[in-house]
Coordinates of C-alpha atoms in Angstrom, one line a residue:
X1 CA -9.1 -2.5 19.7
X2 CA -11.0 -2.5 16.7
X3 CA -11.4 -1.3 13.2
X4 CA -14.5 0.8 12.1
X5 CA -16.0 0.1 9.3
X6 CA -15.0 2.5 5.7
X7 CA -11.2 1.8 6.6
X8 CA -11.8 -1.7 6.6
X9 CA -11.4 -1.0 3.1
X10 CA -8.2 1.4 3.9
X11 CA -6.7 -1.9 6.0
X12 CA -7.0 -4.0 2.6
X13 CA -5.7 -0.9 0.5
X14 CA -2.8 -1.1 2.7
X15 CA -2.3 -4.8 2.9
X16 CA -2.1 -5.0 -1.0
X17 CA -0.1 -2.1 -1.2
X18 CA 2.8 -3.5 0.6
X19 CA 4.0 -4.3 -2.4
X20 CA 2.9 -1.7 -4.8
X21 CA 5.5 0.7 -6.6
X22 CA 5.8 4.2 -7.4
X23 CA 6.6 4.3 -11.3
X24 CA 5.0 3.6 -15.0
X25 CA 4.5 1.0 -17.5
X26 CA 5.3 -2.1 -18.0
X27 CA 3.6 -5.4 -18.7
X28 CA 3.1 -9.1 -16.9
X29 CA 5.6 -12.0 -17.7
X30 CA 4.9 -15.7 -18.2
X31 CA 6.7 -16.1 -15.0
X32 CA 7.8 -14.9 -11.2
X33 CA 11.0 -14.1 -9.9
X34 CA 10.0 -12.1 -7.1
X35 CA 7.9 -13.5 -4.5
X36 CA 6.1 -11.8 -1.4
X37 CA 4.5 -13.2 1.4
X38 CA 2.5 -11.0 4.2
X39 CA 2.3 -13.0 7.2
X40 CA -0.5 -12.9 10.0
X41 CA 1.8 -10.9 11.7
X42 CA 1.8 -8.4 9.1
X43 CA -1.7 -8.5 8.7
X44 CA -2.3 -7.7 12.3
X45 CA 0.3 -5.2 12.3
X46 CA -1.7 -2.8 9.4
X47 CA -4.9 -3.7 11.3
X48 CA -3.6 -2.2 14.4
X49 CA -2.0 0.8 12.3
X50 CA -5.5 1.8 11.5
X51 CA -7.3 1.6 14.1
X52 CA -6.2 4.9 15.5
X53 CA -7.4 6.1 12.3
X54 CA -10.3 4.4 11.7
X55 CA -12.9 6.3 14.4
X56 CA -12.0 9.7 13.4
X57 CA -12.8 8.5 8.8
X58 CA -16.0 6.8 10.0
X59 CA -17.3 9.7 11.3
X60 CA -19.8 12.0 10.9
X61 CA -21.6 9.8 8.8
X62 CA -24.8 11.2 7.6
X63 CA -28.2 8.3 7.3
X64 CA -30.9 9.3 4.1
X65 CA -33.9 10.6 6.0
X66 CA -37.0 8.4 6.8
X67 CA -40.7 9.0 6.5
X68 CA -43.6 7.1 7.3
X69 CA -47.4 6.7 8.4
X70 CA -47.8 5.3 11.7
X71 CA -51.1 4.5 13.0
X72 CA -51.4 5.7 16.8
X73 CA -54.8 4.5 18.8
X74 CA -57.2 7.3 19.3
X75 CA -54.9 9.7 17.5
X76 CA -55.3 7.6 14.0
X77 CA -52.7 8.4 11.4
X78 CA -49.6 10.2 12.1
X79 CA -46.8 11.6 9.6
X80 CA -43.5 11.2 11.0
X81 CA -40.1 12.0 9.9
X82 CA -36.7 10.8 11.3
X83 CA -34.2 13.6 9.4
X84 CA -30.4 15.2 10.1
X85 CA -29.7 11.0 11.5
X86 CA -26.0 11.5 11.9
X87 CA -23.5 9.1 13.4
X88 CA -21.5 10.6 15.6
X89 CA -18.7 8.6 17.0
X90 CA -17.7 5.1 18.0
X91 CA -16.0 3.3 20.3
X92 CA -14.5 -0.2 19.2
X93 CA -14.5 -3.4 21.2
X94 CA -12.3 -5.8 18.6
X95 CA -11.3 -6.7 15.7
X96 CA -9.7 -9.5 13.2
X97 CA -8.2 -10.0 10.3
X98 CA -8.1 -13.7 8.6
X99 CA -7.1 -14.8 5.5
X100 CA -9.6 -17.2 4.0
X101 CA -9.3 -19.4 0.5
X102 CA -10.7 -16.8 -1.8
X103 CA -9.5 -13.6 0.0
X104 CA -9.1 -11.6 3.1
X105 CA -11.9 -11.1 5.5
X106 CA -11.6 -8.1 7.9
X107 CA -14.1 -7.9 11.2
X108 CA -15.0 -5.4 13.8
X109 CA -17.5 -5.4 16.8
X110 CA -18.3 -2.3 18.1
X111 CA -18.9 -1.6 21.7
X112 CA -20.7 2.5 21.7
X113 CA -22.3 3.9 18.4
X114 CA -23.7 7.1 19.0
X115 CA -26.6 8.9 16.3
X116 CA -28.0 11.8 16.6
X117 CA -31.2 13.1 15.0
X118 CA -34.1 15.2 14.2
X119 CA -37.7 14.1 14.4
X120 CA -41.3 15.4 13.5
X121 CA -44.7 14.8 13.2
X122 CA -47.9 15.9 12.1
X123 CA -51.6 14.7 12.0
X124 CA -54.9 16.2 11.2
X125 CA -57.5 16.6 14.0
X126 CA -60.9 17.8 12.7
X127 CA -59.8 20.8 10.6
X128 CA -56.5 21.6 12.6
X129 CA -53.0 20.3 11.6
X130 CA -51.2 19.6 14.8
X131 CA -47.3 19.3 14.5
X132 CA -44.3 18.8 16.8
X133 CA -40.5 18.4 16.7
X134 CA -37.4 18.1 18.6
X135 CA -34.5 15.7 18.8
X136 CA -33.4 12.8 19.8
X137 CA -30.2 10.7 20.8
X138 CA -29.5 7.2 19.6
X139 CA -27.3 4.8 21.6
X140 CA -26.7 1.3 19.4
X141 CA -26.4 -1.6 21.6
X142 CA -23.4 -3.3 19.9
X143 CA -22.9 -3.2 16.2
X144 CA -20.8 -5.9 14.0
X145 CA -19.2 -5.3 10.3
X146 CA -17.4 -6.9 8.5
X147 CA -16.0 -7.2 4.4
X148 CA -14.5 -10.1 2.6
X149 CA -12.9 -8.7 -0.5
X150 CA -10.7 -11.5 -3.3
X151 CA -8.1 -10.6 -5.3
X152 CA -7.0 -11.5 -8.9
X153 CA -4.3 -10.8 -11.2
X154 CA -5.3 -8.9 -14.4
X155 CA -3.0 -7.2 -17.1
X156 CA -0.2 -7.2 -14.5
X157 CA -2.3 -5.5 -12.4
X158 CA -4.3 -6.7 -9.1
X159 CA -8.2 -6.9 -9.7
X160 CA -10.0 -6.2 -6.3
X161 CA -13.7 -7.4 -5.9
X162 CA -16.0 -7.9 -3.0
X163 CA -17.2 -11.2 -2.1
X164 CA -19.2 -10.2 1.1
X165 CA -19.5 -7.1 3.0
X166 CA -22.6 -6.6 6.2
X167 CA -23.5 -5.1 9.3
X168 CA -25.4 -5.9 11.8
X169 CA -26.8 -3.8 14.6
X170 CA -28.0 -5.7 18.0
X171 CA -30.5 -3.0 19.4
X172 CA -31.1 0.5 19.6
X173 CA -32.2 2.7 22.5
X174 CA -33.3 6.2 21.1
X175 CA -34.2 9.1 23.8
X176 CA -36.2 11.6 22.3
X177 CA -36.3 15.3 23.7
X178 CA -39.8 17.6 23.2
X179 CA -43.1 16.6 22.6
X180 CA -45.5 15.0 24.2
X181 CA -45.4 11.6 26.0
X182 CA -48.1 10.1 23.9
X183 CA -45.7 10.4 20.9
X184 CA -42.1 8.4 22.3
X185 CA -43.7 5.0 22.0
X186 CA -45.3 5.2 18.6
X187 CA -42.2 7.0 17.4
X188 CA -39.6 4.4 18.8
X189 CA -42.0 1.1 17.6
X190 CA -42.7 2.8 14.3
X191 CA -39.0 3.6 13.6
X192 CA -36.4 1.6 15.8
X193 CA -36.4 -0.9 12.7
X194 CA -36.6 1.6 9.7
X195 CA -33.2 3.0 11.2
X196 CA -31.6 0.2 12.2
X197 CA -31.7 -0.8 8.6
X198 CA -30.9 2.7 7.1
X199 CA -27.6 3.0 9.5
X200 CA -26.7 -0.6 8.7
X201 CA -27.3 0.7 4.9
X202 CA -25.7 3.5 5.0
X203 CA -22.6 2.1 6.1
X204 CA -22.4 -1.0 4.0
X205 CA -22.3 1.6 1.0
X206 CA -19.6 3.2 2.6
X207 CA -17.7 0.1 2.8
X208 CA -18.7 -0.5 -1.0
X209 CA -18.0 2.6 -2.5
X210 CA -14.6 2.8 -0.5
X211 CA -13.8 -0.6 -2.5
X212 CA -14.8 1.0 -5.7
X213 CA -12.0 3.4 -5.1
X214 CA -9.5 0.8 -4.1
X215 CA -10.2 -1.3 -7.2
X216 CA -9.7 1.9 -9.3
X217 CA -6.9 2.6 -7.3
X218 CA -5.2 -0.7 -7.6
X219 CA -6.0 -1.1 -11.4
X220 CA -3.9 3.1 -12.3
X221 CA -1.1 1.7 -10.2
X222 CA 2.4 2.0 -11.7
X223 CA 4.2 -1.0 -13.2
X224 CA 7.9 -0.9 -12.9
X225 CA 10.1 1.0 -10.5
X226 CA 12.8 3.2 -12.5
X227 CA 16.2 2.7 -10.7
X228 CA 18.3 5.5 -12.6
X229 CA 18.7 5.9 -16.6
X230 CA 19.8 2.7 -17.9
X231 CA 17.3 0.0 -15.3
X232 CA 13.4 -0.3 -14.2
X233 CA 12.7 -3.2 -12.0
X234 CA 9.4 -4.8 -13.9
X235 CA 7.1 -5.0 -10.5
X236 CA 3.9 -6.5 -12.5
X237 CA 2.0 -9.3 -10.4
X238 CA 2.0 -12.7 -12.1
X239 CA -0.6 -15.1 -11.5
X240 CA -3.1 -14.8 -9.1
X241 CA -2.8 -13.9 -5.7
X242 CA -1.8 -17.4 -3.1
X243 CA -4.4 -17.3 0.2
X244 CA -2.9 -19.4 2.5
X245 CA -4.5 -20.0 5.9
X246 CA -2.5 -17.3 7.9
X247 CA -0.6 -15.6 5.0
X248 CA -1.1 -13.8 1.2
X249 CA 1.1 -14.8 -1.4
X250 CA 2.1 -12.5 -4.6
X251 CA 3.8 -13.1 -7.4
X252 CA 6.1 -10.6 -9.3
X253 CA 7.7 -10.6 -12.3
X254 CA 11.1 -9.2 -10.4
X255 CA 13.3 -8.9 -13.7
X256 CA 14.9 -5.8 -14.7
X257 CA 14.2 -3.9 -18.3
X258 CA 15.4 -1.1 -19.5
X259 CA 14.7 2.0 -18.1
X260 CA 12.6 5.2 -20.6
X261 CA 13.9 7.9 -18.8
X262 CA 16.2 9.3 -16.3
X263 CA 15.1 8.6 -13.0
X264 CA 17.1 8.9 -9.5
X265 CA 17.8 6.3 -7.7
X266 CA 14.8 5.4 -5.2
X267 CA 14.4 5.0 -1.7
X268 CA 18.7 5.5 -1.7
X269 CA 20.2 5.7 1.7
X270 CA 24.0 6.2 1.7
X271 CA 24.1 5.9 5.5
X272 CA 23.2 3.5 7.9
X273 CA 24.0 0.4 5.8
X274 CA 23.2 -2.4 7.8
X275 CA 24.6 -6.0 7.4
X276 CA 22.4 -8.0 8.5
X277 CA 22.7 -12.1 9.8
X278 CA 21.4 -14.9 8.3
X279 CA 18.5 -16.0 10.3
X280 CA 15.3 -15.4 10.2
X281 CA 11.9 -15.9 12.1
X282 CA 8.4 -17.3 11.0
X283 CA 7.2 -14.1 13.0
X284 CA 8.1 -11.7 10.8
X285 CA 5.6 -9.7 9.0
X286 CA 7.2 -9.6 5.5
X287 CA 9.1 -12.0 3.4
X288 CA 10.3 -11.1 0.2
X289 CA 12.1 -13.9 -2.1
X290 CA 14.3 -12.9 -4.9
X291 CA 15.2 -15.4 -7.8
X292 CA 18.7 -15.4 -9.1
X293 CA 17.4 -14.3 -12.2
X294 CA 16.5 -10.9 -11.5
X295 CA 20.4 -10.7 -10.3
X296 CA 21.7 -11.8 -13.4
X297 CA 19.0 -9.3 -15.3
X298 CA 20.1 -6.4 -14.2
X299 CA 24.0 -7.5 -14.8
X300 CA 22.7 -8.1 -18.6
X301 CA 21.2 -4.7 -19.1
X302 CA 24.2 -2.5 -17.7
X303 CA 26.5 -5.0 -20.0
X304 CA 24.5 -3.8 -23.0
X305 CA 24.4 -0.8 -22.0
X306 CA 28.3 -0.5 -21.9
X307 CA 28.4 0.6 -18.4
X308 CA 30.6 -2.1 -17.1
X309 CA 34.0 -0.8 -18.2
X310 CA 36.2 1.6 -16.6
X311 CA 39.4 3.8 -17.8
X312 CA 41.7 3.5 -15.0
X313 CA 44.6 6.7 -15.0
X314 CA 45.2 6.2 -11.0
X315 CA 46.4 3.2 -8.8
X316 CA 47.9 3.0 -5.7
X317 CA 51.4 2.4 -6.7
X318 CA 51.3 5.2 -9.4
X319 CA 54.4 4.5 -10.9
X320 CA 53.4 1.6 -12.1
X321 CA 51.6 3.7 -14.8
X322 CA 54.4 4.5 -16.4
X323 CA 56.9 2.7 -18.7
X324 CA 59.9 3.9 -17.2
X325 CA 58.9 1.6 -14.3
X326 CA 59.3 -2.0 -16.6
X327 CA 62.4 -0.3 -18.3
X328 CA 64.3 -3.3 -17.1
X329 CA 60.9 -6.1 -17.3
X330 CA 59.3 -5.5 -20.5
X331 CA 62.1 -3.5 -22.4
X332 CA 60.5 -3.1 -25.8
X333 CA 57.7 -1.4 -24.1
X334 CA 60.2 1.5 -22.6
X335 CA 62.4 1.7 -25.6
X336 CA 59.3 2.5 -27.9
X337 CA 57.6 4.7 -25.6
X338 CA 59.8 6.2 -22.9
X339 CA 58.5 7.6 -19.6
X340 CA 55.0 7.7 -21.4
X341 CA 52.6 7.2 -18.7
X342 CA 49.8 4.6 -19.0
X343 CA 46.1 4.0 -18.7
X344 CA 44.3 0.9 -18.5
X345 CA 41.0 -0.3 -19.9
X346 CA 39.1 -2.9 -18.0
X347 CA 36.2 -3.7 -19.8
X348 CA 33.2 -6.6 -19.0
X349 CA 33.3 -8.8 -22.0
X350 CA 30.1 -10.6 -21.2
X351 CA 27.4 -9.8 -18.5
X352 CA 28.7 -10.6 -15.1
X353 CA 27.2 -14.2 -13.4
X354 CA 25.4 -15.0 -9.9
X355 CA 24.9 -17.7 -8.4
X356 CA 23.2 -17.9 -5.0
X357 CA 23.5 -21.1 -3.1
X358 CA 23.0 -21.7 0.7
X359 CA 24.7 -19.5 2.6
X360 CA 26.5 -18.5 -0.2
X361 CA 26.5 -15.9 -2.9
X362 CA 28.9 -16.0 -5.9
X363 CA 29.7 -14.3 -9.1
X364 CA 32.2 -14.4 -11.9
X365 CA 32.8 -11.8 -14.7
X366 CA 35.1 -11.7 -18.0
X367 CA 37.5 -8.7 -18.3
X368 CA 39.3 -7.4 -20.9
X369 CA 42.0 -5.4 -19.3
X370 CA 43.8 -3.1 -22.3
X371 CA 47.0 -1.2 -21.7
X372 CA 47.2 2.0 -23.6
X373 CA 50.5 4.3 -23.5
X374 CA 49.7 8.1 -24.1
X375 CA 52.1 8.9 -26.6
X376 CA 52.4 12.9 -27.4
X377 CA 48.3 12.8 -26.5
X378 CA 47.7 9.6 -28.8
X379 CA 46.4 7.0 -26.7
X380 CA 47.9 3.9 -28.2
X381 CA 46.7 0.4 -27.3
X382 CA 50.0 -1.9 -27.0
X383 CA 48.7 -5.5 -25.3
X384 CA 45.1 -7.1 -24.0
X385 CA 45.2 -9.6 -20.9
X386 CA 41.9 -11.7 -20.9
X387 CA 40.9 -12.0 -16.5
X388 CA 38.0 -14.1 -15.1
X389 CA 37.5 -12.8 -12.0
X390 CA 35.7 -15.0 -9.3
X391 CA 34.2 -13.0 -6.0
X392 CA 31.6 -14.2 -3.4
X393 CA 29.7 -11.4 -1.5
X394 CA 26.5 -11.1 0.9
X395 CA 23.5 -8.6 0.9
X396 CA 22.6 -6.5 3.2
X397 CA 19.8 -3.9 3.6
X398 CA 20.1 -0.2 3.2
X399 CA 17.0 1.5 3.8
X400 CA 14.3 0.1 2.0
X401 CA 17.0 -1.4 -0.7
X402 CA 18.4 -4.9 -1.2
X403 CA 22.4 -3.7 -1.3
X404 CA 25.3 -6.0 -0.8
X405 CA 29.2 -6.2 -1.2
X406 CA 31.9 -8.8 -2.3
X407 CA 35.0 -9.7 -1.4
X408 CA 37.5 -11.2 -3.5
X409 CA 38.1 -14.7 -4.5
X410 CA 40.8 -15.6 -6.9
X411 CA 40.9 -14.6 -10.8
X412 CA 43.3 -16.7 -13.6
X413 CA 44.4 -14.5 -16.7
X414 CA 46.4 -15.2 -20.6
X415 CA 47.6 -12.8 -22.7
X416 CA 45.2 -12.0 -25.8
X417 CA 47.7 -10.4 -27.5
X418 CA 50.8 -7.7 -27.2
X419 CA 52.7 -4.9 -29.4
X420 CA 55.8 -4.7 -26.5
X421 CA 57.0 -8.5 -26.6
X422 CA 56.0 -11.0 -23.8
X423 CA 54.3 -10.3 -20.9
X424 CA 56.0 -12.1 -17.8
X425 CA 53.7 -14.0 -16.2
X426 CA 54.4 -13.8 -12.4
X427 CA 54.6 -9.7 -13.5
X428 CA 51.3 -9.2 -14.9
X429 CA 50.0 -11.5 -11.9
X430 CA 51.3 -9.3 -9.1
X431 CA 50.6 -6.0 -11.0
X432 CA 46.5 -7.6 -11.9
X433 CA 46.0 -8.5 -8.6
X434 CA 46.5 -5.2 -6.9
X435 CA 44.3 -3.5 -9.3
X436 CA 41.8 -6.3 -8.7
X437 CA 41.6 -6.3 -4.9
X438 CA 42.3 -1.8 -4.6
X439 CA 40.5 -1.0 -7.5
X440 CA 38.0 -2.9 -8.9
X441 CA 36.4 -4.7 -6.0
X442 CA 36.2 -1.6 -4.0
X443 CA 34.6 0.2 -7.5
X444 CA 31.8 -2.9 -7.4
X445 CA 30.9 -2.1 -3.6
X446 CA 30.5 1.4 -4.5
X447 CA 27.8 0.4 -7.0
X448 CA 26.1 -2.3 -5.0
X449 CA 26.3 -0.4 -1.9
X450 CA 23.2 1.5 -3.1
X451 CA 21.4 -1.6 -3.8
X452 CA 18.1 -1.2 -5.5
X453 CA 14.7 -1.1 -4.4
X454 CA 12.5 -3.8 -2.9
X455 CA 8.8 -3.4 -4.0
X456 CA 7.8 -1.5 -0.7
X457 CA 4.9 1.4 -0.7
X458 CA 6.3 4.8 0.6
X459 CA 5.2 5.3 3.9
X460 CA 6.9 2.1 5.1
X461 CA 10.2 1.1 6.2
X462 CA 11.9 -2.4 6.9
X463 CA 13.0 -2.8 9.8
X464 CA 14.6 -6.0 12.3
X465 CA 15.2 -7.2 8.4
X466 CA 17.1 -11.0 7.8
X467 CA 18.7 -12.6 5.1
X468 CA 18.9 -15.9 3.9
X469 CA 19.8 -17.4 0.9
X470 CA 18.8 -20.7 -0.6
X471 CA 19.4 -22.4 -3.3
X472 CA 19.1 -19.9 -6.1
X473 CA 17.0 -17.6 -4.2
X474 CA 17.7 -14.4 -1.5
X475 CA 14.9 -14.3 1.0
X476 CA 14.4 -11.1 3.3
X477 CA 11.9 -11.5 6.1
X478 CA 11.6 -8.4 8.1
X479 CA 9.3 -6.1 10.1
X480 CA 7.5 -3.0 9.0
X481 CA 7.6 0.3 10.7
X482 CA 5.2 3.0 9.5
X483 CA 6.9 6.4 8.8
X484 CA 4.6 9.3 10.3
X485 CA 5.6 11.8 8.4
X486 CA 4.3 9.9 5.8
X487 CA 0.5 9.6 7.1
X488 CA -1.2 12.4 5.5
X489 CA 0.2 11.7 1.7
X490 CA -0.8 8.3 2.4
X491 CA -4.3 8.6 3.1
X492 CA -4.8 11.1 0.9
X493 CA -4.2 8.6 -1.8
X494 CA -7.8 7.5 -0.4
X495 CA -10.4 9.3 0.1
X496 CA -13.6 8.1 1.4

């Protein structure tokens, strides 16, 4: 199958969108973290999409009227009119879709083009004006289109122009109804050219003005995706887009800034995590690749944003939260405040670190863990224990987000200071490391269960997704399915 010709414009529309965003503001960076490669595969697969859409948007497509003087032997000068030319359906034999150095070029053959049409005539004989009219079918004998449209990075945005865009119509047969048989000839050799021309104009304009709209289109899009109150993933393209000989590169600026307003958290899905192996496949329609920087960005801004502390009133072994339970190991702490129960403070003291490697993803993060006693409803700080925690995790995709979780490593600790005497060592070890491993890793999954957002347009889902991960960098190669439910919205973004 084939594409026809005004949603050759939609196929491109859709091909740059796969990684457009659905949010405001924001400006480009010097530099990418985010990288996204569509593959031929993915190419085809939006080309095929369409094509079930295509036949239905091309048509009707209504042809400017033609008039002209034709000069008919013994008649002598006729006044004929071609009006109401309307094309009526299509039927497509093939198309492609290639990626060239300067852009994408998308082409179609079609097999059956049908016009319809209204004709009319009139000449003077003597002092009588004689006129006819009727109509007339058109069958085109094989038509090809085609549009090759470059791309460009400009104020973060993608700048869409048209390098080339034709069509080319093989032959016509047109079977005129009424009139007289004198007339068919001088009609068809005085016209077959004149429409051929106008049909072959009138849809190149289509094509044109289509990419008009996409160019506007592209140019209003969005900037950053907002995550929830605090982070916005910066999604402007850097640098110009990479054509590669069966693949489109773009470049994004990936890292995280700080979020203007409250925003839910997009494209969440709390079921149906999937953990996914690391493997992938050069078929794959979509690879995204994700820098360790944009990791450690969003770490910084919910450090500044003093979100990465927790007060902890509950534990599993619940007695442990209050001082009658070190009566006997930390005395001065019972004899001060007796059966006072406890809270605990753990609190990042600098923005938590990843590092991705092959195969492997790991992360450290400072903690101040704070004891407080509540003391006749005074909460009252009485020692500090300095923690580096080590974990190493994996991602995993949930939905259309980049989730992942961690599992515990090993952690060292020293006392920053204490109001109740010294802290036994082999105590404050077994007592951390249950909070560690029952508390706080399971409180991180929680968070990075929900992931954030990869820079995928609504309408689409990953699917048949991989991991890998490099040195410094998570790659996600995956399919794309198209959500139906999402059709309408989607083209109505598009008018032609």
């Amino acid at each position: 199958m084939a594409t026809p010709l005004p949603c050759l414009v939609l196929l491109l529309f859709l091909l740059l969108l796969f990684l457009s965003t659905t949010a405001s503001g924001g400006a480009a960076a010097a530099s990418p973290h985010i990288s996204a490669v569509i593959s031929q595969s993915g190419l085809d697969f939006v080309k095929d999409l369409l094509v079930s859409r295509a036949a239905d948007a091309i048509t009707p497509l209504e042809v400017p009227d033609i008039e002209r003087s034709v000069s008919i032997p013994v008649i002598g000068t006729v006044d004929m009119a071609a009006s109401g030319i309307v094309l009526n359906g299509v039927a497509v034999a093939n198309s492609t879709v290639a990626v060239r150095d300067d852009g994408i070029v998308v082409a179609a053959s079609l097999s059956i083009v049908n016009l319809t049409m209204e004709w009319s005539y009139s000449y003077s004989a003597w002092v009588v004006t004689i006129s006819d009219s009727g109509n007339a079918s058109i069958q085109v004998e094989g038509m090809d289109v085609g549009i090759s449209m470059g791309m460009k990075s400009q104020n973060g945005s993608l700048k869409l122009f048209v390098v080339e865009c034709g069509c080319n119509m093989k032959g016509l047969d047109i079977s005129l109804n009424g009139g007289a048989s004198w007339f068919y000839q001088g009609f068809v050799d005085g016209f077959s050219n004149h429409i051929r021309s106008s049909v072959e104009n009138a849809i190149t304009n289509k094509i044109m003005e289509g990419a008009s709209k996409l160019d506007s289109f592209l140019g209003s899009l969005p900037k950053k995706i907002d995550v929830d109150s605090v982070a916005a993933m910066n999604v402007t393209f850097v640098n110009d887009p990479l054509f590669k000989s069966s693949s489109v590169e773009f470049d994004i600026d990936g890292l995280f800034i700080p979020s203007n307003k409250t925003a839910l958290m997009r494209h969440m899905h709390f079921g149906g995590v999937k953990y996914v192996p690391p493997l992938g496949s050069s078929s794959k329609m979509l690879w995204i690749s994700l820098d360790e920087d944009v990791f450690n960005s969003v770490s910084a801004l919910y450090f500044k944003a003093g979100l990465l502390q927790r007060m902890v009133d509950k534990i599993p072994d619940q007695l442990l939260l209050n001082t009658a339970s070190w009566r006997f190991l930390i005395p001065r702490l019972y004899r001060k405040y007796p059966n006072d129960d406890m809270l605990l403070n753990i609190s990042a003291v600098s923005p938590p670190s990843v590092r991705i490697n092959v195969g492997r993803i790991d992360a450290t993060v400072d903690l101040d863990v704070t004891v407080y006693v509540l003391d006749f409803g005074e909460i009252v700080p009485v020692a500090c224990i300095s923690v580096t925690v080590a974990v190493s995790g994996a991602a995993m995709i949930s939905g259309n987000n980049l989730a992942g979780r961690v599992e515990f490593d090993y952690f060292s600790f020293t006392s920053k200071w204490s109001e109740v005497g010294k802290l036994h060592t082999f105590i404050v070890q077994s007592v951390l490391q249950i909070i560690l491993k029952e508390l706080f890793v399971p409180y991180v999954n929680s968070y990075l269960a929900r992931g954030f957002p990869l820079p995928i347009i609504k309408g689409f889902s990953i699917s048949n997704a991989y991991i890998l991960t490099s040195q410094s960098r998570i790659i996600v190669s995956s399919d794309v399915a198209f959500i139906e439910e999402a059709h309408s919205r989607l083209f109505s973004l598009f008018p032609l």
